[in-house]
Amino acid sequence: MGRARMTWIGTSWKMNKTLAEARAFADGLVAARGAFDGVTAFVIPAHTAIAAVRERLPPDVPVLIGAQNAHWAPAGAYTGEVSMGMVADAGATLVEIGHSERREHFGETDDTVALKVEAAVAAGLTPLLCVGEPGAVRAAGREIDWVAGQVTRGLSRLAAGDLHEVVVAYEPVWAIGERGREPVTYEIAPVMETLSTGFGVRAVLYGGSVNRRNAAALLDVPGIDGLFVGRAAWDVADFLALVRIAAAGRHVGRPDAR
Ligand code: PEP
């Protein structure tokens, strides 16, 4: 019999929010500090706001902070980049790696993703490895192979004993952002089954057009350990609404150590 597990609810702010806006969001989390029972909540600000959010959250507010990207090298001549150690120093405990926007606009490849996953674990950070197929791949019925390949290559530099450090976010490209389409649960269930059984990672999240209406149904898809949310969680009240949906659900599955 499975036991109740933590449900992950997180948001990346992408290239949004001033310091004042980031602090106001953090203050909303502090005011709701009792809402997180049973939920592993995380927010991923822009690099400029990581430290401000960290400083605003007292230790009894159980919300993790992440970074949206970091370089694999520990230091050096990489103008405009920040290292894993630097984001950890600023207060991040997890780091998003391989989001489809970075793959599309910034030349992220499975090779650089693998280097970053390795560097994140070495720096004591939880890698949040983002994978997902474009619409054309889905239309051709090749999504499971595509996604499994991205995960296999993304994890390729880790020792077997480190796989449990990784959280995978399945984010089909056709479902993400303003032009995204909400998924039907049967469209994502087979991919979730593959990801949750095949790789030995710590948790598998779903992301792409999640909102208050579809969150409970998505959380009930077998293999889903939580949700990674963009637009529908950028307002703190909306984020907390999703946290409450997750906290209210009785999602039973793999045990998860926080
Ligand atoms: C994302 O871009 O990772 C994402 C989940 O976005 P949205 O929820 O806005 O579709």
PDB file of C-alpha atoms and ligand atoms in Angstrom:
ATOM      1  CA  MET A   1       0.000   0.000   0.000  1.00  0.00           C
ATOM      2  CA  GLY A   2       1.316   3.446  -0.864  1.00  0.00           C
ATOM      3  CA  ARG A   3       1.434   6.198   1.707  1.00  0.00           C
ATOM      4  CA  ALA A   4       0.473   9.805   1.308  1.00  0.00           C
ATOM      5  CA  ARG A   5       3.259  11.630  -0.483  1.00  0.00           C
ATOM      6  CA  MET A   6       4.231  15.235  -0.842  1.00  0.00           C
ATOM      7  CA  THR A   7       2.661  16.921  -3.837  1.00  0.00           C
ATOM      8  CA  TRP A   8       4.907  19.411  -5.602  1.00  0.00           C
ATOM      9  CA  ILE A   9       3.498  22.770  -6.697  1.00  0.00           C
ATOM     10  CA  GLY A  10       5.915  25.231  -8.234  1.00  0.00           C
ATOM     11  CA  THR A  11       6.102  28.202 -10.504  1.00  0.00           C
ATOM     12  CA  SER A  12       8.789  29.845 -12.602  1.00  0.00           C
ATOM     13  CA  TRP A  13       8.284  33.566 -13.078  1.00  0.00           C
ATOM     14  CA  LYS A  14      10.282  33.557 -16.315  1.00  0.00           C
ATOM     15  CA  MET A  15      11.432  37.111 -17.203  1.00  0.00           C
ATOM     16  CA  ASN A  16       8.879  38.802 -14.977  1.00  0.00           C
ATOM     17  CA  LYS A  17       8.695  40.722 -11.686  1.00  0.00           C
ATOM     18  CA  THR A  18      10.608  43.637 -10.253  1.00  0.00           C
ATOM     19  CA  LEU A  19      12.169  43.305  -6.816  1.00  0.00           C
ATOM     20  CA  ALA A  20       9.117  45.001  -5.292  1.00  0.00           C
ATOM     21  CA  GLU A  21       6.803  42.554  -7.037  1.00  0.00           C
ATOM     22  CA  ALA A  22       8.930  39.595  -5.990  1.00  0.00           C
ATOM     23  CA  ARG A  23       8.910  40.726  -2.359  1.00  0.00           C
ATOM     24  CA  ALA A  24       5.147  41.231  -2.438  1.00  0.00           C
ATOM     25  CA  PHE A  25       4.718  37.644  -3.693  1.00  0.00           C
ATOM     26  CA  ALA A  26       6.992  36.415  -0.887  1.00  0.00           C
ATOM     27  CA  ASP A  27       4.971  38.362   1.666  1.00  0.00           C
ATOM     28  CA  GLY A  28       1.849  36.585   0.390  1.00  0.00           C
ATOM     29  CA  LEU A  29       3.553  33.238   1.025  1.00  0.00           C
ATOM     30  CA  VAL A  30       4.481  34.304   4.540  1.00  0.00           C
ATOM     31  CA  ALA A  31       0.893  35.334   5.269  1.00  0.00           C
ATOM     32  CA  ALA A  32      -0.267  31.866   4.134  1.00  0.00           C
ATOM     33  CA  ARG A  33       2.427  29.931   6.019  1.00  0.00           C
ATOM     34  CA  GLY A  34      -0.100  27.329   7.263  1.00  0.00           C
ATOM     35  CA  ALA A  35      -1.214  26.368   3.753  1.00  0.00           C
ATOM     36  CA  PHE A  36       1.664  24.104   2.785  1.00  0.00           C
ATOM     37  CA  ASP A  37       0.891  20.890   4.669  1.00  0.00           C
ATOM     38  CA  GLY A  38       1.547  17.940   2.390  1.00  0.00           C
ATOM     39  CA  VAL A  39       2.888  20.190  -0.358  1.00  0.00           C
ATOM     40  CA  THR A  40       6.438  20.787  -1.533  1.00  0.00           C
ATOM     41  CA  ALA A  41       6.045  24.324  -2.859  1.00  0.00           C
ATOM     42  CA  PHE A  42       8.679  26.188  -4.852  1.00  0.00           C
ATOM     43  CA  VAL A  43       9.066  29.483  -6.657  1.00  0.00           C
ATOM     44  CA  ILE A  44      11.667  30.243  -9.308  1.00  0.00           C
ATOM     45  CA  PRO A  45      12.320  33.979  -9.623  1.00  0.00           C
ATOM     46  CA  ALA A  46      14.589  35.653 -12.134  1.00  0.00           C
ATOM     47  CA  HIS A  47      18.201  35.607 -10.909  1.00  0.00           C
ATOM     48  CA  THR A  48      17.918  39.229  -9.808  1.00  0.00           C
ATOM     49  CA  ALA A  49      15.225  38.378  -7.245  1.00  0.00           C
ATOM     50  CA  ILE A  50      16.448  35.081  -5.758  1.00  0.00           C
ATOM     51  CA  ALA A  51      18.213  36.652  -2.798  1.00  0.00           C
ATOM     52  CA  ALA A  52      15.386  39.117  -2.131  1.00  0.00           C
ATOM     53  CA  VAL A  53      12.831  36.308  -1.975  1.00  0.00           C
ATOM     54  CA  ARG A  54      15.142  34.186   0.193  1.00  0.00           C
ATOM     55  CA  GLU A  55      15.590  37.042   2.648  1.00  0.00           C
ATOM     56  CA  ARG A  56      11.850  37.637   2.808  1.00  0.00           C
ATOM     57  CA  LEU A  57      10.926  34.034   3.688  1.00  0.00           C
ATOM     58  CA  PRO A  58      11.490  33.023   7.318  1.00  0.00           C
ATOM     59  CA  PRO A  59      12.627  29.427   7.954  1.00  0.00           C
ATOM     60  CA  ASP A  60       9.124  28.319   9.016  1.00  0.00           C
ATOM     61  CA  VAL A  61       7.677  29.093   5.578  1.00  0.00           C
ATOM     62  CA  PRO A  62       8.347  25.846   3.710  1.00  0.00           C
ATOM     63  CA  VAL A  63       8.741  27.185   0.202  1.00  0.00           C
ATOM     64  CA  LEU A  64      11.809  26.255  -1.810  1.00  0.00           C
ATOM     65  CA  ILE A  65      13.497  28.757  -4.082  1.00  0.00           C
ATOM     66  CA  GLY A  66      14.954  27.920  -7.465  1.00  0.00           C
ATOM     67  CA  ALA A  67      16.915  29.473 -10.309  1.00  0.00           C
ATOM     68  CA  GLN A  68      15.782  29.402 -13.936  1.00  0.00           C
ATOM     69  CA  ASN A  69      19.184  28.439 -15.275  1.00  0.00           C
ATOM     70  CA  ALA A  70      22.842  28.289 -14.308  1.00  0.00           C
ATOM     71  CA  HIS A  71      26.085  27.443 -16.092  1.00  0.00           C
ATOM     72  CA  TRP A  72      27.882  24.133 -15.620  1.00  0.00           C
ATOM     73  CA  ALA A  73      31.323  25.646 -15.002  1.00  0.00           C
ATOM     74  CA  PRO A  74      32.093  26.588 -11.396  1.00  0.00           C
ATOM     75  CA  ALA A  75      33.574  29.982 -12.377  1.00  0.00           C
ATOM     76  CA  GLY A  76      35.363  31.713 -15.192  1.00  0.00           C
ATOM     77  CA  ALA A  77      35.137  33.712 -18.409  1.00  0.00           C
ATOM     78  CA  TYR A  78      31.427  33.239 -19.200  1.00  0.00           C
ATOM     79  CA  THR A  79      30.119  36.783 -19.441  1.00  0.00           C
ATOM     80  CA  GLY A  80      26.465  37.049 -18.523  1.00  0.00           C
ATOM     81  CA  GLU A  81      26.254  33.651 -16.899  1.00  0.00           C
ATOM     82  CA  VAL A  82      25.961  32.595 -13.269  1.00  0.00           C
ATOM     83  CA  SER A  83      27.256  29.356 -11.765  1.00  0.00           C
ATOM     84  CA  MET A  84      25.428  26.695  -9.771  1.00  0.00           C
ATOM     85  CA  GLY A  85      27.380  27.776  -6.708  1.00  0.00           C
ATOM     86  CA  MET A  86      26.323  31.397  -7.226  1.00  0.00           C
ATOM     87  CA  VAL A  87      22.610  30.608  -7.369  1.00  0.00           C
ATOM     88  CA  ALA A  88      23.001  28.377  -4.308  1.00  0.00           C
ATOM     89  CA  ASP A  89      24.781  31.232  -2.539  1.00  0.00           C
ATOM     90  CA  ALA A  90      21.867  33.532  -3.421  1.00  0.00           C
ATOM     91  CA  GLY A  91      19.413  31.121  -1.769  1.00  0.00           C
ATOM     92  CA  ALA A  92      18.336  28.642  -4.434  1.00  0.00           C
ATOM     93  CA  THR A  93      18.103  24.959  -3.592  1.00  0.00           C
ATOM     94  CA  LEU A  94      16.860  23.863  -6.986  1.00  0.00           C
ATOM     95  CA  VAL A  95      17.658  24.859 -10.542  1.00  0.00           C
ATOM     96  CA  GLU A  96      15.545  24.604 -13.670  1.00  0.00           C
ATOM     97  CA  ILE A  97      17.456  23.023 -16.546  1.00  0.00           C
ATOM     98  CA  GLY A  98      16.491  22.603 -20.189  1.00  0.00           C
ATOM     99  CA  HIS A  99      13.204  24.501 -20.339  1.00  0.00           C
ATOM    100  CA  SER A 100      11.912  24.459 -23.917  1.00  0.00           C
ATOM    101  CA  GLU A 101      12.319  28.239 -24.166  1.00  0.00           C
ATOM    102  CA  ARG A 102      16.018  27.861 -23.381  1.00  0.00           C
ATOM    103  CA  ARG A 103      16.326  25.031 -25.870  1.00  0.00           C
ATOM    104  CA  GLU A 104      14.556  27.156 -28.521  1.00  0.00           C
ATOM    105  CA  HIS A 105      16.040  30.616 -27.925  1.00  0.00           C
ATOM    106  CA  PHE A 106      19.386  29.999 -26.227  1.00  0.00           C
ATOM    107  CA  GLY A 107      20.818  26.958 -27.925  1.00  0.00           C
ATOM    108  CA  GLU A 108      20.360  24.597 -24.987  1.00  0.00           C
ATOM    109  CA  THR A 109      20.995  21.022 -26.136  1.00  0.00           C
ATOM    110  CA  ASP A 110      20.794  17.640 -24.458  1.00  0.00           C
ATOM    111  CA  ASP A 111      24.596  17.868 -24.065  1.00  0.00           C
ATOM    112  CA  THR A 112      24.529  21.183 -22.208  1.00  0.00           C
ATOM    113  CA  VAL A 113      21.534  19.975 -20.221  1.00  0.00           C
ATOM    114  CA  ALA A 114      23.519  16.905 -19.114  1.00  0.00           C
ATOM    115  CA  LEU A 115      26.483  19.085 -18.090  1.00  0.00           C
ATOM    116  CA  LYS A 116      24.171  21.319 -16.071  1.00  0.00           C
ATOM    117  CA  VAL A 117      22.385  18.417 -14.374  1.00  0.00           C
ATOM    118  CA  GLU A 118      25.776  17.024 -13.345  1.00  0.00           C
ATOM    119  CA  ALA A 119      26.977  20.425 -12.102  1.00  0.00           C
ATOM    120  CA  ALA A 120      23.756  21.044 -10.184  1.00  0.00           C
ATOM    121  CA  VAL A 121      24.054  17.777  -8.256  1.00  0.00           C
ATOM    122  CA  ALA A 122      27.732  18.469  -7.575  1.00  0.00           C
ATOM    123  CA  ALA A 123      26.737  21.857  -6.116  1.00  0.00           C
ATOM    124  CA  GLY A 124      24.076  20.280  -3.885  1.00  0.00           C
ATOM    125  CA  LEU A 125      21.169  21.655  -5.906  1.00  0.00           C
ATOM    126  CA  THR A 126      18.100  19.729  -7.046  1.00  0.00           C
ATOM    127  CA  PRO A 127      18.032  19.753 -10.847  1.00  0.00           C
ATOM    128  CA  LEU A 128      14.535  20.365 -12.258  1.00  0.00           C
ATOM    129  CA  LEU A 129      15.060  18.750 -15.648  1.00  0.00           C
ATOM    130  CA  CYS A 130      12.486  19.990 -18.179  1.00  0.00           C
ATOM    131  CA  VAL A 131      11.553  17.809 -21.132  1.00  0.00           C
ATOM    132  CA  GLY A 132       8.722  17.732 -23.651  1.00  0.00           C
ATOM    133  CA  GLU A 133       7.928  17.082 -27.258  1.00  0.00           C
ATOM    134  CA  PRO A 134       7.012  19.668 -29.915  1.00  0.00           C
ATOM    135  CA  GLY A 135       3.571  19.460 -31.527  1.00  0.00           C
ATOM    136  CA  ALA A 136       4.885  17.812 -34.692  1.00  0.00           C
ATOM    137  CA  VAL A 137       6.433  14.986 -32.694  1.00  0.00           C
ATOM    138  CA  ARG A 138       3.164  14.457 -30.849  1.00  0.00           C
ATOM    139  CA  ALA A 139       1.260  14.479 -34.156  1.00  0.00           C
ATOM    140  CA  ALA A 140       3.575  11.735 -35.399  1.00  0.00           C
ATOM    141  CA  GLY A 141       2.914   9.660 -32.262  1.00  0.00           C
ATOM    142  CA  ARG A 142       6.575   9.729 -31.231  1.00  0.00           C
ATOM    143  CA  GLU A 143       6.235  11.561 -27.886  1.00  0.00           C
ATOM    144  CA  ILE A 144       7.268   8.729 -25.569  1.00  0.00           C
ATOM    145  CA  ASP A 145      10.496   8.014 -27.464  1.00  0.00           C
ATOM    146  CA  TRP A 146      11.270  11.729 -27.703  1.00  0.00           C
ATOM    147  CA  VAL A 147      10.768  12.444 -24.024  1.00  0.00           C
ATOM    148  CA  ALA A 148      12.456   9.253 -22.829  1.00  0.00           C
ATOM    149  CA  GLY A 149      15.426  10.154 -25.042  1.00  0.00           C
ATOM    150  CA  GLN A 150      15.655  13.662 -23.592  1.00  0.00           C
ATOM    151  CA  VAL A 151      15.600  12.285 -20.046  1.00  0.00           C
ATOM    152  CA  THR A 152      18.132   9.542 -20.810  1.00  0.00           C
ATOM    153  CA  ARG A 153      20.551  12.038 -22.349  1.00  0.00           C
ATOM    154  CA  GLY A 154      19.904  14.661 -19.653  1.00  0.00           C
ATOM    155  CA  LEU A 155      20.763  12.169 -16.906  1.00  0.00           C
ATOM    156  CA  SER A 156      23.657  10.580 -18.790  1.00  0.00           C
ATOM    157  CA  ARG A 157      26.429  12.186 -16.732  1.00  0.00           C
ATOM    158  CA  LEU A 158      24.995  11.193 -13.343  1.00  0.00           C
ATOM    159  CA  ALA A 159      26.008   8.168 -11.313  1.00  0.00           C
ATOM    160  CA  ALA A 160      23.116   5.789 -10.671  1.00  0.00           C
ATOM    161  CA  GLY A 161      23.152   6.748  -7.002  1.00  0.00           C
ATOM    162  CA  ASP A 162      22.464  10.398  -7.881  1.00  0.00           C
ATOM    163  CA  LEU A 163      19.344   9.860 -10.003  1.00  0.00           C
ATOM    164  CA  HIS A 164      17.153  10.267  -6.941  1.00  0.00           C
ATOM    165  CA  GLU A 165      18.385  13.880  -6.659  1.00  0.00           C
ATOM    166  CA  VAL A 166      16.572  14.830  -9.867  1.00  0.00           C
ATOM    167  CA  VAL A 167      13.048  16.121 -10.394  1.00  0.00           C
ATOM    168  CA  VAL A 168      11.738  15.844 -13.955  1.00  0.00           C
ATOM    169  CA  ALA A 169       9.129  18.231 -15.355  1.00  0.00           C
ATOM    170  CA  TYR A 170       7.241  16.922 -18.377  1.00  0.00           C
ATOM    171  CA  GLU A 171       6.197  20.004 -20.321  1.00  0.00           C
ATOM    172  CA  PRO A 172       4.932  19.288 -23.825  1.00  0.00           C
ATOM    173  CA  VAL A 173       5.920  22.253 -25.995  1.00  0.00           C
ATOM    174  CA  TRP A 174       2.433  22.362 -27.540  1.00  0.00           C
ATOM    175  CA  ALA A 175       0.901  22.893 -24.087  1.00  0.00           C
ATOM    176  CA  ILE A 176       3.158  25.690 -22.818  1.00  0.00           C
ATOM    177  CA  GLY A 177       2.516  29.414 -22.712  1.00  0.00           C
ATOM    178  CA  GLU A 178       0.130  31.809 -24.443  1.00  0.00           C
ATOM    179  CA  ARG A 179      -0.084  29.688 -27.585  1.00  0.00           C
ATOM    180  CA  GLY A 180      -0.341  26.462 -25.623  1.00  0.00           C
ATOM    181  CA  ARG A 181      -3.297  24.124 -25.568  1.00  0.00           C
ATOM    182  CA  GLU A 182      -4.546  22.531 -22.363  1.00  0.00           C
ATOM    183  CA  PRO A 183      -3.881  18.794 -22.423  1.00  0.00           C
ATOM    184  CA  VAL A 184      -6.509  16.147 -21.955  1.00  0.00           C
ATOM    185  CA  THR A 185      -5.377  13.798 -19.194  1.00  0.00           C
ATOM    186  CA  TYR A 186      -5.285  10.765 -21.484  1.00  0.00           C
ATOM    187  CA  GLU A 187      -2.786  12.592 -23.716  1.00  0.00           C
ATOM    188  CA  ILE A 188      -0.213  12.832 -20.963  1.00  0.00           C
ATOM    189  CA  ALA A 189      -0.873   9.683 -18.932  1.00  0.00           C
ATOM    190  CA  PRO A 190       1.302   7.314 -21.022  1.00  0.00           C
ATOM    191  CA  VAL A 191       4.266   9.707 -20.895  1.00  0.00           C
ATOM    192  CA  MET A 192       3.858  10.130 -17.152  1.00  0.00           C
ATOM    193  CA  GLU A 193       3.812   6.389 -16.704  1.00  0.00           C
ATOM    194  CA  THR A 194       7.077   6.045 -18.644  1.00  0.00           C
ATOM    195  CA  LEU A 195       8.769   8.851 -16.714  1.00  0.00           C
ATOM    196  CA  SER A 196       7.591   7.763 -13.283  1.00  0.00           C
ATOM    197  CA  THR A 197       8.591   4.134 -13.675  1.00  0.00           C
ATOM    198  CA  GLY A 198      11.624   4.194 -15.949  1.00  0.00           C
ATOM    199  CA  PHE A 199      14.299   6.474 -14.497  1.00  0.00           C
ATOM    200  CA  GLY A 200      14.508   6.297 -10.707  1.00  0.00           C
ATOM    201  CA  VAL A 201      14.149  10.053 -10.272  1.00  0.00           C
ATOM    202  CA  ARG A 202      12.789  11.696  -7.151  1.00  0.00           C
ATOM    203  CA  ALA A 203       9.585  13.122  -8.611  1.00  0.00           C
ATOM    204  CA  VAL A 204       7.906  13.771 -11.946  1.00  0.00           C
ATOM    205  CA  LEU A 205       5.883  16.948 -12.427  1.00  0.00           C
ATOM    206  CA  TYR A 206       3.559  18.000 -15.218  1.00  0.00           C
ATOM    207  CA  GLY A 207       3.664  21.525 -16.685  1.00  0.00           C
ATOM    208  CA  GLY A 208       1.871  23.339 -19.526  1.00  0.00           C
ATOM    209  CA  SER A 209      -1.401  25.312 -19.306  1.00  0.00           C
ATOM    210  CA  VAL A 210      -2.106  24.184 -15.746  1.00  0.00           C
ATOM    211  CA  ASN A 211      -4.757  26.274 -14.011  1.00  0.00           C
ATOM    212  CA  ARG A 212      -7.192  26.126 -11.110  1.00  0.00           C
ATOM    213  CA  ARG A 213      -9.797  24.324 -13.214  1.00  0.00           C
ATOM    214  CA  ASN A 214      -7.643  21.470 -14.450  1.00  0.00           C
ATOM    215  CA  ALA A 215      -5.194  21.082 -11.542  1.00  0.00           C
ATOM    216  CA  ALA A 216      -7.095  18.455  -9.536  1.00  0.00           C
ATOM    217  CA  ALA A 217      -7.682  16.256 -12.585  1.00  0.00           C
ATOM    218  CA  LEU A 218      -4.028  16.508 -13.593  1.00  0.00           C
ATOM    219  CA  LEU A 219      -2.866  15.615 -10.093  1.00  0.00           C
ATOM    220  CA  ASP A 220      -4.955  12.458 -10.301  1.00  0.00           C
ATOM    221  CA  VAL A 221      -3.070  11.182 -13.360  1.00  0.00           C
ATOM    222  CA  PRO A 222      -1.030   8.174 -12.163  1.00  0.00           C
ATOM    223  CA  GLY A 223       2.662   8.976 -11.906  1.00  0.00           C
ATOM    224  CA  ILE A 224       2.228  12.736 -11.479  1.00  0.00           C
ATOM    225  CA  ASP A 225       3.932  13.951  -8.301  1.00  0.00           C
ATOM    226  CA  GLY A 226       3.002  17.574  -8.803  1.00  0.00           C
ATOM    227  CA  LEU A 227       2.553  20.534 -11.110  1.00  0.00           C
ATOM    228  CA  PHE A 228       4.944  23.101 -12.557  1.00  0.00           C
ATOM    229  CA  VAL A 229       2.995  26.213 -13.438  1.00  0.00           C
ATOM    230  CA  GLY A 230       3.628  29.404 -15.378  1.00  0.00           C
ATOM    231  CA  ARG A 231       1.004  32.045 -16.047  1.00  0.00           C
ATOM    232  CA  ALA A 232      -1.674  30.662 -13.730  1.00  0.00           C
ATOM    233  CA  ALA A 233       0.582  31.044 -10.677  1.00  0.00           C
ATOM    234  CA  TRP A 234       2.287  34.401 -11.156  1.00  0.00           C
ATOM    235  CA  ASP A 235      -0.215  36.056  -8.844  1.00  0.00           C
ATOM    236  CA  VAL A 236       0.358  34.833  -5.297  1.00  0.00           C
ATOM    237  CA  ALA A 237      -3.367  34.277  -4.680  1.00  0.00           C
ATOM    238  CA  ASP A 238      -3.490  32.022  -7.740  1.00  0.00           C
ATOM    239  CA  PHE A 239      -0.351  30.160  -6.623  1.00  0.00           C
ATOM    240  CA  LEU A 240      -1.859  29.602  -3.189  1.00  0.00           C
ATOM    241  CA  ALA A 241      -5.122  28.398  -4.741  1.00  0.00           C
ATOM    242  CA  LEU A 242      -3.125  25.673  -6.522  1.00  0.00           C
ATOM    243  CA  VAL A 243      -1.291  24.833  -3.293  1.00  0.00           C
ATOM    244  CA  ARG A 244      -4.655  24.420  -1.560  1.00  0.00           C
ATOM    245  CA  ILE A 245      -5.971  22.175  -4.324  1.00  0.00           C
ATOM    246  CA  ALA A 246      -2.903  19.973  -3.925  1.00  0.00           C
ATOM    247  CA  ALA A 247      -3.142  19.993  -0.129  1.00  0.00           C
ATOM    248  CA  ALA A 248      -6.816  19.056  -0.236  1.00  0.00           C
ATOM    249  CA  GLY A 249      -6.331  16.128  -2.596  1.00  0.00           C
ATOM    250  CA  ARG A 250      -5.670  12.632  -1.417  1.00  0.00           C
ATOM    251  CA  HIS A 251      -2.908  11.757  -3.799  1.00  0.00           C
ATOM    252  CA  VAL A 252      -1.354   8.458  -2.901  1.00  0.00           C
ATOM    253  CA  GLY A 253       1.653   7.089  -4.708  1.00  0.00           C
ATOM    254  CA  ARG A 254       5.367   6.709  -4.364  1.00  0.00           C
ATOM    255  CA  PRO A 255       6.783   7.676  -0.985  1.00  0.00           C
ATOM    256  CA  ASP A 256       8.803  10.871  -1.219  1.00  0.00           C
ATOM    257  CA  ALA A 257      11.412  12.141   1.168  1.00  0.00           C
ATOM    258  CA  ARG A 258      11.421  15.918   1.145  1.00  0.00           C
TER     259      ARG A 258
HETATM  260  C1  PEP B   1       6.125  26.775 -18.624  1.00  0.00           C
HETATM  261  O1  PEP B   1       6.442  27.591 -19.490  1.00  0.00           O
HETATM  262  O2  PEP B   1       6.968  26.031 -18.108  1.00  0.00           O
HETATM  263  C2  PEP B   1       4.716  26.695 -18.231  1.00  0.00           C
HETATM  264  C3  PEP B   1       4.354  25.682 -17.485  1.00  0.00           C
HETATM  265  O3  PEP B   1       3.920  27.702 -18.665  1.00  0.00           O
HETATM  266  P1  PEP B   1       2.338  27.851 -18.575  1.00  0.00           P
HETATM  267  O4  PEP B   1       1.860  27.229 -17.282  1.00  0.00           O
HETATM  268  O5  PEP B   1       2.087  29.308 -18.607  1.00  0.00           O
HETATM  269  O6  PEP B   1       1.761  27.144 -19.768  1.00  0.00           O
END
